[in-house]
Amino acid sequence: MTETTKIPESDNVSRRSFLAASTGIAGSFIAGKAAAESLADVPQREVGADLAGLSERSKFVKLARIPEATPGRRNIDPSDAINSKTPLDKLVGTITPSDLHYERSHSGVPDLDPAKHRLLLHGMVEKPLVFSVDDLKEMPSISRKVFIECTGNGWENWKRADPSLTVQNTHGLISTNEWTGVPLRFIADLVAKSQNATWMLAEGGDAAAVARSIPLTDEILDEAFVAYGQNGEPLRPAHGFPMRLIMPGFEGNLNIKWLRRLKFGDRPWMTRWETARYTQLQADGKAIQFQLRMDTNSVITSPSGTMTIKPGRQKITGLAWSGHGKIAKVEISTDGAKTWKAAELTLPVLPKSQCRFEMAWVWDGKPTKIVSRSTDDKGNIQPDRTSFIRVHGTNALFHYNAQQTWAIDETGKVSNVLD
């Protein structure tokens, strides 16, 4: 299923204006730097390496995830980790390489033989069925670029701000991939789901048997799908091989990996994962249950935590996303949220997918703070931290989407702060 974005004339004008400004302002700076060099010092051309079965990254490119246990316990032995974070500060564009997609598991990655793995569909259906991976591949498929985000993304800043954190530490539990699979509505029609079945239990094939109850709204029936492909290849084992559920815009833990069972019913199952684990304690002592959708969010990835910049022209860039729909605009403040300017969104901007934003900025060398805020096409605005904490308090752990502030001191060092 191909998604296209029609660019309004006003957007075209804005884009042309941005490019013109870039050529006139930043362009002159770049041209000036380029004029100071030549090809004289560039190494001579030489015969390269032979072709190989796999294309490796350049030895000059160092990319890796960071294993983590709980907030504050980073760079630990992988055997003690519960997740591994994506290096957002080192990536470009919006698609996360498959091997750098963030990872979260409860009992390790199972080694599943696709020839033996099966998906059971039962419950309130007329025709219970069992599908193999090959069965799914014979069905009509869709491919869609969507983000998956752990509910714990941002948990480092709930109570305090460690100034040594990078954006990988604070926001590395989100990734965007192109997923390929079979629409849930098609599968539900195959088994003749009862009209009275308003919930679905999705269960994984890992030792923890992670299972979640999912309300069967029209939105979910229209958008969810069972995936077997990731960025043009079979799913990686860490991300659900040989099949997983994709729930665009909803909590990462609902995107059940190593999927083996879908059961249809008329009420939630109240599993351990939605009673003891993925609930949200609020400031008034009450807990939110089934807080399933990921909210409007954004973060500046450069300049960001632990980087150092020099006075002069800078390009501020980052990522924005919303589980409600498409990002409509991103604003950036370079004076600690006193004033805001609109950033440019890199096209295409897709629903429930990360989009990249950027803005030219001249830093005068004085201490300041930079921060972004996003607004989606449903009118949802990313909250500032004060407003967010007023509503949610500091007892919770999940769904932190307050604006991320980076402080820049007189030396150009960038550090993590709360506001």
CSV table of C-alpha atoms in Angstrom, one decimal:
chain,number,residue,atom,x,y,z
A,1,MET,CA,0.0,0.0,0.0
A,2,THR,CA,1.7,3.2,-1.2
A,3,GLU,CA,1.3,6.4,0.8
A,4,THR,CA,1.7,9.8,-0.9
A,5,THR,CA,1.9,13.2,0.5
A,6,LYS,CA,0.4,16.1,-1.5
A,7,ILE,CA,2.4,19.3,-0.8
A,8,PRO,CA,0.3,22.4,-0.4
A,9,GLU,CA,1.4,25.4,-2.4
A,10,SER,CA,2.2,27.2,0.8
A,11,ASP,CA,4.5,24.4,1.8
A,12,ASN,CA,6.2,24.6,-1.6
A,13,VAL,CA,6.8,28.3,-1.1
A,14,SER,CA,8.0,27.7,2.4
A,15,ARG,CA,10.4,25.1,1.1
A,16,ARG,CA,11.7,27.3,-1.6
A,17,SER,CA,12.2,30.1,0.9
A,18,PHE,CA,14.1,27.8,3.2
A,19,LEU,CA,16.4,26.7,0.4
A,20,ALA,CA,16.9,30.3,-0.7
A,21,ALA,CA,17.7,31.3,2.8
A,22,SER,CA,20.1,28.4,3.2
A,23,THR,CA,21.9,29.3,0.0
A,24,GLY,CA,22.1,33.0,1.0
A,25,ILE,CA,23.1,32.6,4.6
A,26,ALA,CA,24.4,29.1,5.5
A,27,GLY,CA,25.4,28.6,1.8
A,28,SER,CA,27.9,31.4,1.9
A,29,PHE,CA,29.4,30.0,5.1
A,30,ILE,CA,29.7,26.5,3.5
A,31,ALA,CA,31.2,27.9,0.3
A,32,GLY,CA,33.7,29.9,2.3
A,33,LYS,CA,34.9,26.8,4.0
A,34,ALA,CA,35.0,24.8,0.8
A,35,ALA,CA,37.1,27.5,-0.9
A,36,ALA,CA,39.8,27.1,1.7
A,37,GLU,CA,40.6,23.5,0.6
A,38,SER,CA,41.4,21.6,-2.6
A,39,LEU,CA,41.9,18.1,-3.9
A,40,ALA,CA,45.7,18.4,-3.5
A,41,ASP,CA,45.7,16.7,-0.1
A,42,VAL,CA,43.1,14.0,-0.9
A,43,PRO,CA,44.6,10.5,-1.0
A,44,GLN,CA,45.2,9.0,-4.5
A,45,ARG,CA,42.6,6.6,-5.9
A,46,GLU,CA,43.4,2.9,-5.4
A,47,VAL,CA,41.8,-0.5,-6.1
A,48,GLY,CA,39.2,-1.3,-3.5
A,49,ALA,CA,38.2,-4.5,-1.7
A,50,ASP,CA,36.6,-7.4,-3.4
A,51,LEU,CA,32.9,-7.9,-3.5
A,52,ALA,CA,31.4,-9.7,-0.5
A,53,GLY,CA,28.3,-11.5,0.6
A,54,LEU,CA,27.4,-8.6,2.9
A,55,SER,CA,28.1,-4.9,2.7
A,56,GLU,CA,29.8,-3.7,5.9
A,57,ARG,CA,29.8,-0.2,7.3
A,58,SER,CA,32.9,1.8,6.8
A,59,LYS,CA,35.6,1.4,9.4
A,60,PHE,CA,35.3,5.1,10.0
A,61,VAL,CA,31.7,4.8,11.0
A,62,LYS,CA,31.1,3.7,14.6
A,63,LEU,CA,27.4,2.9,15.4
A,64,ALA,CA,26.1,0.9,18.3
A,65,ARG,CA,23.2,0.6,20.7
A,66,ILE,CA,23.6,1.1,24.5
A,67,PRO,CA,22.4,-1.8,26.7
A,68,GLU,CA,20.5,-0.6,29.8
A,69,ALA,CA,18.8,-2.1,32.8
A,70,THR,CA,16.7,0.6,34.6
A,71,PRO,CA,17.0,4.4,34.6
A,72,GLY,CA,20.6,5.3,35.6
A,73,ARG,CA,22.0,1.8,34.9
A,74,ARG,CA,23.7,2.1,31.5
A,75,ASN,CA,26.5,0.4,29.6
A,76,ILE,CA,26.0,-2.8,31.6
A,77,ASP,CA,26.7,-6.4,30.6
A,78,PRO,CA,24.1,-7.4,28.0
A,79,SER,CA,23.1,-10.4,30.1
A,80,ASP,CA,21.8,-7.9,32.7
A,81,ALA,CA,20.1,-5.5,30.2
A,82,ILE,CA,16.4,-5.2,29.6
A,83,ASN,CA,16.7,-2.9,26.6
A,84,SER,CA,19.2,-1.5,24.2
A,85,LYS,CA,19.0,2.1,22.9
A,86,THR,CA,19.3,3.5,19.3
A,87,PRO,CA,22.0,6.0,18.6
A,88,LEU,CA,19.7,8.8,17.5
A,89,ASP,CA,22.5,11.4,17.5
A,90,LYS,CA,24.5,9.5,14.9
A,91,LEU,CA,21.7,8.7,12.4
A,92,VAL,CA,20.4,10.7,9.5
A,93,GLY,CA,17.0,10.7,7.8
A,94,THR,CA,14.1,8.8,9.5
A,95,ILE,CA,14.7,5.1,8.9
A,96,THR,CA,16.6,3.2,11.6
A,97,PRO,CA,18.9,0.5,10.3
A,98,SER,CA,17.5,-2.9,11.4
A,99,ASP,CA,20.5,-3.8,13.5
A,100,LEU,CA,20.3,-0.5,15.4
A,101,HIS,CA,16.5,-0.6,16.0
A,102,TYR,CA,16.0,-0.4,19.8
A,103,GLU,CA,15.5,-3.7,21.6
A,104,ARG,CA,13.3,-4.5,24.6
A,105,SER,CA,12.7,-8.1,25.7
A,106,HIS,CA,11.6,-9.8,28.9
A,107,SER,CA,13.3,-13.1,28.6
A,108,GLY,CA,15.8,-12.9,25.8
A,109,VAL,CA,15.5,-13.6,22.1
A,110,PRO,CA,14.1,-17.0,21.2
A,111,ASP,CA,15.6,-19.0,18.4
A,112,LEU,CA,12.5,-19.9,16.4
A,113,ASP,CA,12.4,-22.1,13.3
A,114,PRO,CA,10.1,-20.5,10.8
A,115,ALA,CA,9.2,-23.8,9.3
A,116,LYS,CA,7.8,-24.9,12.6
A,117,HIS,CA,6.4,-21.7,14.0
A,118,ARG,CA,2.6,-21.2,13.8
A,119,LEU,CA,0.0,-18.5,14.5
A,120,LEU,CA,-3.2,-19.6,16.1
A,121,LEU,CA,-6.4,-17.6,15.6
A,122,HIS,CA,-9.3,-18.6,17.8
A,123,GLY,CA,-11.9,-17.4,20.4
A,124,MET,CA,-15.0,-15.7,19.2
A,125,VAL,CA,-14.6,-16.7,15.6
A,126,GLU,CA,-16.5,-19.0,13.2
A,127,LYS,CA,-13.5,-20.6,11.7
A,128,PRO,CA,-10.5,-21.1,14.0
A,129,LEU,CA,-7.3,-21.3,11.9
A,130,VAL,CA,-3.6,-21.9,12.2
A,131,PHE,CA,-1.2,-20.1,9.9
A,132,SER,CA,2.4,-20.7,9.0
A,133,VAL,CA,4.8,-18.0,7.9
A,134,ASP,CA,4.5,-19.2,4.3
A,135,ASP,CA,0.7,-18.9,4.6
A,136,LEU,CA,1.1,-15.3,5.6
A,137,LYS,CA,3.4,-14.6,2.6
A,138,GLU,CA,0.7,-15.9,0.3
A,139,MET,CA,-1.9,-13.3,1.6
A,140,PRO,CA,-2.3,-9.7,0.4
A,141,SER,CA,0.4,-7.6,2.0
A,142,ILE,CA,1.1,-4.0,2.8
A,143,SER,CA,4.3,-2.1,3.6
A,144,ARG,CA,4.3,0.8,5.9
A,145,LYS,CA,6.9,3.1,7.6
A,146,VAL,CA,5.9,3.5,11.2
A,147,PHE,CA,7.7,4.1,14.5
A,148,ILE,CA,7.7,1.7,17.5
A,149,GLU,CA,8.4,3.3,20.9
A,150,CYS,CA,8.9,1.8,24.3
A,151,THR,CA,6.6,3.3,26.9
A,152,GLY,CA,9.8,3.8,29.0
A,153,ASN,CA,11.3,6.2,26.4
A,154,GLY,CA,12.3,9.4,28.3
A,155,TRP,CA,12.1,7.8,31.7
A,156,GLU,CA,15.6,9.1,32.6
A,157,ASN,CA,14.2,12.6,33.1
A,158,TRP,CA,11.1,11.8,35.2
A,159,LYS,CA,12.6,13.1,38.5
A,160,ARG,CA,16.0,14.6,37.8
A,161,ALA,CA,18.3,15.5,34.9
A,162,ASP,CA,21.7,13.8,34.7
A,163,PRO,CA,23.8,16.4,32.7
A,164,SER,CA,26.0,13.7,31.2
A,165,LEU,CA,23.2,12.0,29.2
A,166,THR,CA,23.2,11.9,25.4
A,167,VAL,CA,20.0,11.9,23.3
A,168,GLN,CA,20.7,8.2,22.9
A,169,ASN,CA,20.3,7.8,26.7
A,170,THR,CA,17.2,10.0,27.0
A,171,HIS,CA,15.3,9.1,23.8
A,172,GLY,CA,16.9,6.0,22.3
A,173,LEU,CA,13.9,3.7,22.9
A,174,ILE,CA,12.2,4.6,19.6
A,175,SER,CA,12.9,3.5,16.0
A,176,THR,CA,11.2,3.8,12.6
A,177,ASN,CA,11.3,0.9,10.1
A,178,GLU,CA,9.4,-0.1,7.0
A,179,TRP,CA,7.4,-3.2,8.0
A,180,THR,CA,5.7,-5.6,5.6
A,181,GLY,CA,2.9,-8.0,6.4
A,182,VAL,CA,-0.8,-8.9,6.3
A,183,PRO,CA,-3.6,-6.5,7.5
A,184,LEU,CA,-5.3,-7.5,10.7
A,185,ARG,CA,-8.8,-6.9,9.2
A,186,PHE,CA,-8.0,-9.3,6.4
A,187,ILE,CA,-7.0,-12.0,8.9
A,188,ALA,CA,-10.1,-11.2,11.1
A,189,ASP,CA,-12.3,-11.7,8.1
A,190,LEU,CA,-10.7,-15.0,7.2
A,191,VAL,CA,-11.6,-16.5,10.6
A,192,ALA,CA,-15.0,-14.7,10.5
A,193,LYS,CA,-14.5,-12.8,13.7
A,194,SER,CA,-17.8,-12.3,15.7
A,195,GLN,CA,-19.2,-8.8,15.6
A,196,ASN,CA,-19.4,-9.1,19.4
A,197,ALA,CA,-15.6,-9.6,19.7
A,198,THR,CA,-14.4,-6.2,20.7
A,199,TRP,CA,-11.1,-7.2,22.2
A,200,MET,CA,-8.1,-9.3,21.0
A,201,LEU,CA,-5.4,-11.1,23.0
A,202,ALA,CA,-2.0,-11.1,21.3
A,203,GLU,CA,0.6,-13.5,22.8
A,204,GLY,CA,4.2,-13.9,22.0
A,205,GLY,CA,6.3,-17.1,21.6
A,206,ASP,CA,9.1,-16.0,24.1
A,207,ALA,CA,9.6,-17.7,27.4
A,208,ALA,CA,7.9,-14.7,29.2
A,209,ALA,CA,4.8,-15.3,27.1
A,210,VAL,CA,4.1,-11.6,26.9
A,211,ALA,CA,0.4,-11.1,26.2
A,212,ARG,CA,-1.6,-8.0,25.9
A,213,SER,CA,-5.3,-7.2,25.5
A,214,ILE,CA,-6.0,-4.9,22.5
A,215,PRO,CA,-9.4,-3.1,21.9
A,216,LEU,CA,-10.6,-3.8,18.4
A,217,THR,CA,-11.5,-0.2,17.4
A,218,ASP,CA,-12.0,0.6,13.7
A,219,GLU,CA,-8.6,2.4,13.7
A,220,ILE,CA,-6.8,-0.7,15.0
A,221,LEU,CA,-8.6,-3.1,12.7
A,222,ASP,CA,-7.8,-0.8,9.7
A,223,GLU,CA,-4.1,-0.1,10.6
A,224,ALA,CA,-2.7,-3.1,12.6
A,225,PHE,CA,-1.0,-5.9,10.7
A,226,VAL,CA,1.0,-9.1,11.2
A,227,ALA,CA,4.5,-8.4,9.9
A,228,TYR,CA,7.1,-10.8,8.5
A,229,GLY,CA,9.3,-8.2,6.8
A,230,GLN,CA,11.5,-5.4,8.2
A,231,ASN,CA,13.3,-2.9,5.9
A,232,GLY,CA,13.0,-5.2,2.9
A,233,GLU,CA,14.2,-8.4,4.6
A,234,PRO,CA,12.8,-11.0,7.0
A,235,LEU,CA,12.3,-9.7,10.6
A,236,ARG,CA,15.5,-9.8,12.7
A,237,PRO,CA,15.2,-12.3,15.6
A,238,ALA,CA,15.5,-9.4,18.2
A,239,HIS,CA,12.5,-7.8,16.5
A,240,GLY,CA,10.1,-10.7,16.3
A,241,PHE,CA,11.3,-13.2,13.7
A,242,PRO,CA,9.4,-14.9,12.1
A,243,MET,CA,6.3,-12.8,12.7
A,244,ARG,CA,5.1,-10.0,14.9
A,245,LEU,CA,2.2,-7.7,15.4
A,246,ILE,CA,2.6,-4.1,14.3
A,247,MET,CA,0.3,-1.5,16.0
A,248,PRO,CA,1.0,1.9,14.4
A,249,GLY,CA,1.0,4.7,17.0
A,250,PHE,CA,0.5,2.4,20.0
A,251,GLU,CA,2.7,1.3,22.9
A,252,GLY,CA,5.7,-0.7,21.9
A,253,ASN,CA,4.7,-3.6,24.2
A,254,LEU,CA,1.5,-4.0,22.1
A,255,ASN,CA,3.6,-4.8,19.0
A,256,ILE,CA,3.9,-8.3,20.2
A,257,LYS,CA,7.1,-10.1,18.9
A,258,TRP,CA,7.4,-13.8,18.0
A,259,LEU,CA,3.6,-13.7,17.6
A,260,ARG,CA,2.0,-17.1,18.1
A,261,ARG,CA,-1.6,-16.5,19.1
A,262,LEU,CA,-4.5,-14.0,18.5
A,263,LYS,CA,-7.6,-14.7,20.5
A,264,PHE,CA,-10.8,-12.7,20.0
A,265,GLY,CA,-13.2,-12.0,22.8
A,266,ASP,CA,-15.6,-9.4,24.3
A,267,ARG,CA,-13.5,-8.1,27.2
A,268,PRO,CA,-9.8,-7.6,28.2
A,269,TRP,CA,-8.0,-10.5,29.7
A,270,MET,CA,-6.3,-8.5,32.5
A,271,THR,CA,-2.9,-10.3,32.0
A,272,ARG,CA,0.1,-9.6,34.2
A,273,TRP,CA,1.4,-7.2,31.6
A,274,GLU,CA,-1.6,-4.9,31.8
A,275,THR,CA,-2.1,-5.1,35.5
A,276,ALA,CA,1.2,-5.3,37.3
A,277,ARG,CA,3.5,-3.9,34.6
A,278,TYR,CA,2.2,-1.4,32.0
A,279,THR,CA,0.0,0.8,34.2
A,280,GLN,CA,0.7,4.4,35.0
A,281,LEU,CA,0.7,5.8,38.6
A,282,GLN,CA,-0.5,9.4,38.6
A,283,ALA,CA,0.1,12.4,41.0
A,284,ASP,CA,-3.3,11.7,42.8
A,285,GLY,CA,-2.3,8.1,43.6
A,286,LYS,CA,-4.7,6.6,41.0
A,287,ALA,CA,-3.3,4.4,38.2
A,288,ILE,CA,-4.1,4.6,34.5
A,289,GLN,CA,-4.7,1.3,32.8
A,290,PHE,CA,-4.8,0.7,29.0
A,291,GLN,CA,-3.0,4.0,28.3
A,292,LEU,CA,-2.2,2.5,24.9
A,293,ARG,CA,-1.4,5.4,22.5
A,294,MET,CA,2.0,7.1,22.3
A,295,ASP,CA,1.7,10.9,22.5
A,296,THR,CA,3.0,13.8,20.4
A,297,ASN,CA,6.8,14.1,20.9
A,298,SER,CA,10.0,15.5,19.6
A,299,VAL,CA,13.7,15.9,20.4
A,300,ILE,CA,16.6,17.8,19.1
A,301,THR,CA,19.3,15.3,18.2
A,302,SER,CA,22.0,17.8,17.2
A,303,PRO,CA,23.3,19.7,19.0
A,304,SER,CA,22.4,17.5,22.0
A,305,GLY,CA,23.8,16.1,25.2
A,306,THR,CA,27.7,15.9,25.5
A,307,MET,CA,28.3,17.5,22.1
A,308,THR,CA,30.4,20.7,21.9
A,309,ILE,CA,29.7,23.5,19.4
A,310,LYS,CA,31.5,26.6,18.4
A,311,PRO,CA,30.1,30.2,18.0
A,312,GLY,CA,28.7,30.8,14.6
A,313,ARG,CA,26.3,29.1,12.2
A,314,GLN,CA,24.7,25.8,13.3
A,315,LYS,CA,22.1,23.5,11.9
A,316,ILE,CA,19.7,22.3,14.5
A,317,THR,CA,18.1,19.0,13.6
A,318,GLY,CA,15.9,16.4,15.3
A,319,LEU,CA,13.0,14.0,15.1
A,320,ALA,CA,9.3,14.4,15.8
A,321,TRP,CA,6.5,11.8,16.0
A,322,SER,CA,2.9,11.2,17.2
A,323,GLY,CA,0.8,8.2,17.8
A,324,HIS,CA,-2.3,10.3,16.8
A,325,GLY,CA,-1.3,10.9,13.2
A,326,LYS,CA,1.1,13.1,11.2
A,327,ILE,CA,3.3,15.9,12.6
A,328,ALA,CA,1.9,19.2,11.4
A,329,LYS,CA,4.7,21.5,12.7
A,330,VAL,CA,7.8,21.6,14.9
A,331,GLU,CA,8.9,24.8,16.6
A,332,ILE,CA,12.4,25.4,18.1
A,333,SER,CA,13.4,27.9,20.8
A,334,THR,CA,17.1,28.9,21.2
A,335,ASP,CA,16.4,31.1,24.2
A,336,GLY,CA,15.1,28.7,26.8
A,337,ALA,CA,11.4,28.6,25.5
A,338,LYS,CA,11.0,32.4,25.6
A,339,THR,CA,10.4,32.7,21.8
A,340,TRP,CA,9.8,30.1,19.1
A,341,LYS,CA,10.5,29.7,15.4
A,342,ALA,CA,9.1,27.2,12.9
A,343,ALA,CA,11.5,24.5,11.8
A,344,GLU,CA,11.4,22.9,8.3
A,345,LEU,CA,10.0,19.4,8.1
A,346,THR,CA,11.9,17.0,5.8
A,347,LEU,CA,9.4,15.4,3.4
A,348,PRO,CA,7.6,13.1,3.2
A,349,VAL,CA,5.8,13.5,6.5
A,350,LEU,CA,4.0,10.2,7.1
A,351,PRO,CA,1.3,9.4,9.7
A,352,LYS,CA,2.6,7.6,12.9
A,353,SER,CA,6.1,7.8,11.6
A,354,GLN,CA,9.1,9.8,12.7
A,355,CYS,CA,9.8,12.9,10.6
A,356,ARG,CA,13.0,15.0,10.6
A,357,PHE,CA,13.1,18.7,11.3
A,358,GLU,CA,15.9,21.3,10.9
A,359,MET,CA,16.6,25.0,11.3
A,360,ALA,CA,19.6,27.2,10.7
A,361,TRP,CA,20.8,29.1,13.8
A,362,VAL,CA,23.7,31.4,14.6
A,363,TRP,CA,25.0,30.9,18.1
A,364,ASP,CA,26.5,34.1,19.6
A,365,GLY,CA,28.7,32.2,22.1
A,366,LYS,CA,26.5,33.1,25.2
A,367,PRO,CA,25.0,30.4,27.5
A,368,THR,CA,21.5,29.5,26.4
A,369,LYS,CA,19.0,26.6,26.1
A,370,ILE,CA,17.5,25.0,23.1
A,371,VAL,CA,14.3,23.0,23.0
A,372,SER,CA,11.7,21.7,20.4
A,373,ARG,CA,8.0,21.2,20.6
A,374,SER,CA,5.8,19.4,18.1
A,375,THR,CA,2.2,19.6,17.1
A,376,ASP,CA,0.3,16.9,15.2
A,377,ASP,CA,-2.5,17.1,12.7
A,378,LYS,CA,-5.1,16.4,15.4
A,379,GLY,CA,-4.0,19.5,17.3
A,380,ASN,CA,-2.1,17.7,20.0
A,381,ILE,CA,0.8,19.8,21.3
A,382,GLN,CA,3.9,18.4,23.1
A,383,PRO,CA,3.7,19.8,26.6
A,384,ASP,CA,6.4,21.7,28.5
A,385,ARG,CA,7.8,19.8,31.5
A,386,THR,CA,6.1,22.0,34.1
A,387,SER,CA,2.6,21.4,32.6
A,388,PHE,CA,3.4,17.7,32.1
A,389,ILE,CA,4.4,17.1,35.8
A,390,ARG,CA,1.4,19.1,37.0
A,391,VAL,CA,-0.8,16.5,35.4
A,392,HIS,CA,1.2,13.3,35.8
A,393,GLY,CA,3.4,13.9,38.8
A,394,THR,CA,6.8,12.2,39.3
A,395,ASN,CA,5.6,8.7,40.5
A,396,ALA,CA,5.1,7.3,37.0
A,397,LEU,CA,7.7,5.7,34.7
A,398,PHE,CA,6.0,5.5,31.3
A,399,HIS,CA,4.7,7.8,28.6
A,400,TYR,CA,7.1,10.7,29.3
A,401,ASN,CA,6.7,13.2,26.4
A,402,ALA,CA,7.6,16.5,27.9
A,403,GLN,CA,9.8,18.9,25.9
A,404,GLN,CA,13.5,18.0,26.0
A,405,THR,CA,15.8,20.9,26.9
A,406,TRP,CA,19.5,21.1,26.1
A,407,ALA,CA,21.7,23.7,27.9
A,408,ILE,CA,24.7,25.2,26.1
A,409,ASP,CA,27.4,26.8,28.3
A,410,GLU,CA,29.9,29.5,27.4
A,411,THR,CA,32.4,26.8,26.2
A,412,GLY,CA,29.8,25.3,23.8
A,413,LYS,CA,29.3,22.1,25.9
A,414,VAL,CA,25.8,20.8,25.6
A,415,SER,CA,24.1,19.1,28.6
A,416,ASN,CA,20.8,17.6,29.6
A,417,VAL,CA,18.6,19.8,31.8
A,418,LEU,CA,14.9,19.6,32.8
A,419,ASP,CA,13.9,23.1,31.7
